[in-house]
Each structure stands twice: as structure tokens, then as C-alpha cells.
CSV table of C-alpha atoms in Angstrom, one decimal:
chain,number,residue,atom,x,y,z
A,1,GLN,CA,-35.5,-92.4,-119.5
A,2,ASP,CA,-36.4,-95.9,-118.1
A,3,GLN,CA,-32.7,-96.2,-117.1
A,4,ILE,CA,-33.1,-93.4,-114.6
A,5,LEU,CA,-34.9,-94.5,-111.4
A,6,PRO,CA,-36.9,-91.9,-109.4
A,7,ASP,CA,-35.7,-93.3,-106.1
A,8,TRP,CA,-32.1,-92.3,-107.0
A,9,PHE,CA,-33.0,-88.8,-105.9
A,10,GLU,CA,-35.0,-89.3,-102.8
A,11,GLY,CA,-33.7,-87.4,-99.8
A,12,ARG,CA,-31.9,-84.8,-102.0
A,13,PRO,CA,-28.6,-86.7,-102.4
A,14,VAL,CA,-25.5,-85.6,-104.3
A,15,PHE,CA,-25.5,-86.7,-107.9
A,16,HIS,CA,-22.0,-87.0,-109.3
A,17,PHE,CA,-20.9,-87.6,-112.9
A,18,CYS,CA,-17.9,-86.9,-115.2
A,19,SER,CA,-17.5,-86.2,-118.9
A,20,ASN,CA,-16.9,-89.8,-119.9
A,21,THR,CA,-20.7,-90.2,-120.3
A,22,LEU,CA,-20.8,-87.2,-122.7
A,23,THR,CA,-18.6,-88.7,-125.4
A,24,ASP,CA,-21.5,-90.3,-127.2
A,25,ASN,CA,-24.8,-88.7,-128.2
A,26,ASN,CA,-27.0,-91.3,-126.6
A,27,LEU,CA,-24.9,-91.4,-123.4
A,28,ALA,CA,-25.0,-87.6,-123.2
A,29,GLY,CA,-28.8,-87.7,-123.6
A,30,VAL,CA,-29.2,-90.1,-120.7
A,31,THR,CA,-26.8,-88.0,-118.6
A,32,ARG,CA,-28.8,-84.8,-119.4
A,33,ARG,CA,-32.0,-86.5,-118.3
A,34,ALA,CA,-30.4,-87.7,-115.1
A,35,VAL,CA,-29.0,-84.3,-114.3
A,36,GLY,CA,-32.4,-82.7,-115.0
A,37,SER,CA,-34.0,-85.2,-112.6
A,38,ALA,CA,-31.5,-84.5,-109.9
A,39,VAL,CA,-32.0,-80.8,-110.2
A,40,ALA,CA,-35.8,-81.1,-110.1
A,41,ALA,CA,-35.5,-83.2,-107.0
A,42,GLY,CA,-33.3,-80.6,-105.2
A,43,ALA,CA,-30.2,-82.8,-105.3
A,44,THR,CA,-26.7,-81.3,-105.4
A,45,VAL,CA,-25.2,-81.9,-108.8
A,46,SER,CA,-21.4,-82.5,-108.9
A,47,PHE,CA,-19.4,-82.5,-112.1
A,48,ASP,CA,-15.8,-83.7,-112.2
A,49,VAL,CA,-15.0,-82.6,-115.7
A,50,ASN,CA,-12.2,-85.2,-116.1
A,51,LEU,CA,-11.7,-84.7,-119.9
A,52,ARG,CA,-10.1,-87.6,-121.7
A,53,ALA,CA,-9.6,-86.6,-125.3
A,54,ASN,CA,-8.8,-90.1,-126.4
A,55,LEU,CA,-12.4,-91.2,-125.5
A,56,TRP,CA,-14.0,-88.7,-127.9
A,57,PRO,CA,-14.4,-89.2,-131.6
A,58,GLY,CA,-11.3,-88.1,-133.4
A,59,ASN,CA,-9.7,-87.1,-130.0
A,60,ARG,CA,-11.7,-83.9,-130.2
A,61,VAL,CA,-13.5,-82.9,-127.0
A,62,ASP,CA,-16.8,-81.1,-127.7
A,63,ARG,CA,-16.3,-77.9,-125.8
A,64,GLU,CA,-19.9,-76.7,-126.2
A,65,ARG,CA,-21.4,-80.0,-125.0
A,66,VAL,CA,-19.2,-80.1,-121.9
A,67,ASN,CA,-19.9,-76.5,-121.1
A,68,ASN,CA,-23.7,-77.1,-121.3
A,69,PHE,CA,-23.2,-79.6,-118.4
A,70,VAL,CA,-20.7,-77.3,-116.6
A,71,PHE,CA,-23.4,-74.6,-116.4
A,72,SER,CA,-25.9,-77.1,-114.9
A,73,ALA,CA,-23.8,-78.2,-111.9
A,74,HIS,CA,-23.5,-76.9,-108.4
A,75,VAL,CA,-20.1,-78.3,-107.6
A,76,LEU,CA,-17.4,-78.3,-110.3
A,77,LYS,CA,-13.9,-79.8,-110.4
A,78,PHE,CA,-11.4,-78.9,-113.2
A,79,ALA,CA,-7.8,-79.7,-113.7
A,80,SER,CA,-6.1,-76.5,-114.6
A,81,GLU,CA,-5.6,-77.5,-118.2
A,82,GLU,CA,-9.2,-78.5,-118.5
A,83,LEU,CA,-10.3,-75.1,-117.2
A,84,ALA,CA,-8.0,-73.4,-119.7
A,85,TYR,CA,-9.5,-75.4,-122.6
A,86,LEU,CA,-13.1,-74.9,-121.7
A,87,ALA,CA,-12.6,-71.2,-120.8
A,88,ASP,CA,-11.2,-70.6,-124.3
A,89,GLY,CA,-9.0,-67.7,-123.3
A,90,ASP,CA,-11.2,-66.0,-120.8
A,91,GLU,CA,-10.8,-67.8,-117.5
A,92,LYS,CA,-12.1,-65.1,-115.3
A,93,GLY,CA,-15.2,-64.5,-117.4
A,94,TYR,CA,-15.8,-68.2,-117.6
A,95,LEU,CA,-15.6,-68.7,-113.8
A,96,ASP,CA,-17.9,-65.7,-113.3
A,97,ALA,CA,-20.3,-67.3,-115.7
A,98,CYS,CA,-20.2,-70.6,-113.8
A,99,LEU,CA,-21.1,-68.8,-110.6
A,100,GLU,CA,-23.8,-66.8,-112.3
A,101,LYS,CA,-25.4,-70.0,-113.7
A,102,GLY,CA,-25.6,-71.6,-110.3
A,103,ALA,CA,-22.2,-73.1,-109.3
A,104,GLN,CA,-21.8,-73.0,-105.6
A,105,LEU,CA,-18.2,-74.3,-105.5
A,106,ILE,CA,-15.5,-74.5,-108.1
A,107,LEU,CA,-12.3,-76.5,-107.5
A,108,VAL,CA,-9.2,-76.3,-109.7
A,109,THR,CA,-6.4,-78.9,-109.3
A,110,ASP,CA,-3.0,-78.6,-110.8
A,111,GLY,CA,-1.0,-81.7,-110.1
A,112,PRO,CA,1.1,-81.3,-106.9
A,113,LYS,CA,0.5,-77.5,-106.8
A,114,ALA,CA,-2.1,-75.8,-104.5
A,115,VAL,CA,-5.8,-76.5,-105.1
A,116,ARG,CA,-7.8,-73.4,-105.9
A,117,TYR,CA,-11.4,-73.1,-104.7
A,118,ILE,CA,-13.9,-70.5,-105.8
A,119,ALA,CA,-17.3,-69.7,-104.3
A,120,ALA,CA,-19.5,-66.7,-104.3
A,121,SER,CA,-17.7,-65.5,-101.2
A,122,GLY,CA,-14.4,-65.4,-102.9
A,123,GLU,CA,-11.3,-67.5,-103.8
A,124,ASP,CA,-8.6,-69.2,-101.8
A,125,SER,CA,-6.3,-72.1,-102.1
A,126,VAL,CA,-4.9,-75.1,-100.1
A,127,ASP,CA,-1.4,-76.3,-100.5
A,128,SER,CA,-0.7,-80.0,-101.2
A,129,PRO,CA,1.6,-81.8,-98.8
A,130,LYS,CA,4.9,-82.9,-100.2
A,131,VAL,CA,4.8,-86.6,-100.7
A,132,THR,CA,6.7,-89.2,-102.8
A,133,ALA,CA,4.3,-90.0,-105.7
A,134,VAL,CA,4.3,-93.7,-106.6
A,135,ASP,CA,1.3,-93.7,-108.9
A,136,THR,CA,-1.1,-90.9,-109.8
A,137,THR,CA,-3.9,-93.4,-110.7
A,138,ALA,CA,-7.2,-92.3,-109.0
A,139,ALA,CA,-5.7,-89.2,-107.4
A,140,GLY,CA,-8.5,-87.1,-108.8
A,141,ASP,CA,-11.1,-89.6,-107.8
A,142,ALA,CA,-9.8,-89.6,-104.2
A,143,PHE,CA,-10.0,-85.8,-104.2
A,144,SER,CA,-13.5,-85.8,-105.5
A,145,GLY,CA,-14.5,-88.6,-103.1
A,146,GLY,CA,-13.2,-86.6,-100.1
A,147,MET,CA,-15.2,-83.6,-101.2
A,148,LEU,CA,-18.3,-85.5,-101.9
A,149,TYR,CA,-18.1,-87.2,-98.5
A,150,GLY,CA,-18.0,-83.8,-96.8
A,151,ILE,CA,-20.8,-82.4,-98.9
A,152,SER,CA,-23.0,-85.4,-98.2
A,153,ARG,CA,-22.6,-84.9,-94.5
A,154,ALA,CA,-23.8,-81.3,-94.6
A,155,SER,CA,-27.4,-80.2,-94.8
A,156,ASP,CA,-26.7,-78.6,-98.1
A,157,THR,CA,-23.7,-77.2,-100.1
A,158,THR,CA,-24.3,-73.7,-99.0
A,159,ALA,CA,-23.8,-74.8,-95.3
A,160,ILE,CA,-20.2,-75.4,-96.3
A,161,THR,CA,-19.6,-72.7,-98.9
A,162,GLY,CA,-21.1,-70.1,-96.5
A,163,SER,CA,-18.4,-70.8,-93.9
A,164,PRO,CA,-14.8,-70.1,-94.9
A,165,ASP,CA,-13.5,-72.2,-92.1
A,166,HIS,CA,-15.6,-75.2,-93.0
A,167,LEU,CA,-14.9,-74.9,-96.7
A,168,ARG,CA,-11.2,-74.7,-96.2
A,169,ALA,CA,-11.2,-77.7,-93.8
A,170,LEU,CA,-13.1,-79.7,-96.4
A,171,VAL,CA,-10.8,-78.8,-99.3
A,172,ASN,CA,-7.8,-79.7,-97.1
A,173,PHE,CA,-9.4,-83.1,-96.3
A,174,ALA,CA,-9.9,-83.8,-100.0
A,175,VAL,CA,-6.3,-82.7,-100.7
A,176,GLN,CA,-5.1,-85.1,-98.0
A,177,CYS,CA,-7.1,-88.0,-99.5
A,178,SER,CA,-5.6,-87.4,-102.9
A,179,SER,CA,-2.1,-87.0,-101.6
A,180,LEU,CA,-2.3,-90.3,-99.7
A,181,THR,CA,-3.6,-92.1,-102.8
A,182,VAL,CA,-0.5,-91.2,-104.9
A,183,THR,CA,1.8,-92.7,-102.4
A,184,ARG,CA,0.6,-96.2,-103.2
A,185,PRO,CA,0.4,-98.2,-106.5
A,186,GLY,CA,-2.9,-98.0,-108.3
A,187,ALA,CA,-5.0,-100.9,-109.6
A,188,PHE,CA,-3.9,-100.2,-113.2
A,189,PRO,CA,-1.7,-97.6,-115.0
A,190,ALA,CA,-3.3,-94.2,-115.6
A,191,LEU,CA,-2.8,-94.2,-119.4
A,192,PRO,CA,-2.8,-92.4,-121.6
A,193,THR,CA,-1.6,-89.3,-119.7
A,194,PHE,CA,-2.8,-85.9,-120.5
A,195,GLU,CA,0.6,-85.1,-121.9
A,196,GLU,CA,0.2,-87.9,-124.4
A,197,VAL,CA,-3.0,-86.4,-125.9
A,198,GLU,CA,-2.2,-82.7,-125.3
A,199,SER,CA,-1.3,-82.2,-128.9
A,200,HIS,CA,-4.8,-83.0,-129.9
A,201,TRP,CA,-6.2,-80.3,-127.6
A,202,LYS,CA,-3.9,-77.7,-129.0
A,203,ASP,CA,-5.4,-78.4,-132.5
A,204,MET,CA,-9.0,-78.1,-131.4
A,205,PRO,CA,-10.9,-75.0,-132.7
């Protein structure tokens, strides 16, 4: 608990995390306390699921642990294959459950395909521009960074999700950030790829 400073949450900021801090019991405990502190302070909690099976013991992502955090967040970002795994065969029911438990905005990316976004007001998508991809390193981070920048500039998340025009403009901005990123070499290779560990996912119960 002493690793979490109260002044982190002054002014109701956006608290963002990903599943890389859930792969160990102690790290997950610290993350849980940080999320709880953020919620208690009225901050917006953003969770980029960002599953990396190779970081988990035995290459087995703990679906239940990740979903406990999913259901604590206000803004969620999934890659399409992550959503399929966590939903465990019931994507619609899973997305409905996310909204019922407090998610205000759900984003689903699928490589170069359109980005889906779901809010209480409904679902829509934004197409990605056609670019020549040089390196996909940090594409997801660029997307999340664009979203978080826009959210941080608003009075609260509902000010965006409550306006279809504002929401679409923000998602489009994030898509443009991500698309620009892949046209340039990254700082290091994005390895292993999801395809390289996908076989482990298929074997998970």
C-alpha cells in the first residue's frame, strides 16, 4: 500500500493500466489497491487489456483474474482476439456485463480493420486509413494514448460518451495516432507476436 501515493489521484485524473501488472499475485494485489484508490477518488479508470500470454506462468492467462479488473474499469480496450478469449463464447453477454458493471466506453481493435466502440448509447465503428505498415510496435499504445489525451481534456468520460459526434471524433483521432505510428520503425521489435503464442490460448480451459 505504501507504493500508492494519495496525491496520484488528486483532481480526479485518468488512471491507466494494463494486464502486465496482473501476471504475478503481488503485482496484481498492488494494482487492485491502486484501482480501488482511483475509484474512491472519483478518477476515470482505463484498462488496456493487452494480454501477453508469454508473461504469464505457463503461458496461461488467468481469465478470471483479468475479468475481475475488466469489471472495475470505466474505459476498456480489447484487441478482438482478447475479447473473444475473455468473453469465453458469449461476446454480446460479456459486453453487456461490462456496461452493467460500470464501463462507459469499450473499444475493440482488430489490426488494420475498423475499430469498434461501444457505449451505453449504442455501438459504431471507425475505419482505419490505409497506410503502409513498417512496424506495428506501439500501435496499441499510440491508440490508447490518443484516447486518454482526449478523455483527460474533458470534464469527465460521460461528456464524451454522451455526445455521438464527440465520441466518434475522439475515436478517429486515436485511430489516426495509431496509423501514423505503424508507418515508422519502432524502438524495438514487437516480439513475440500474438500469432506466436496463439496456440497456448487455444489450449486454455
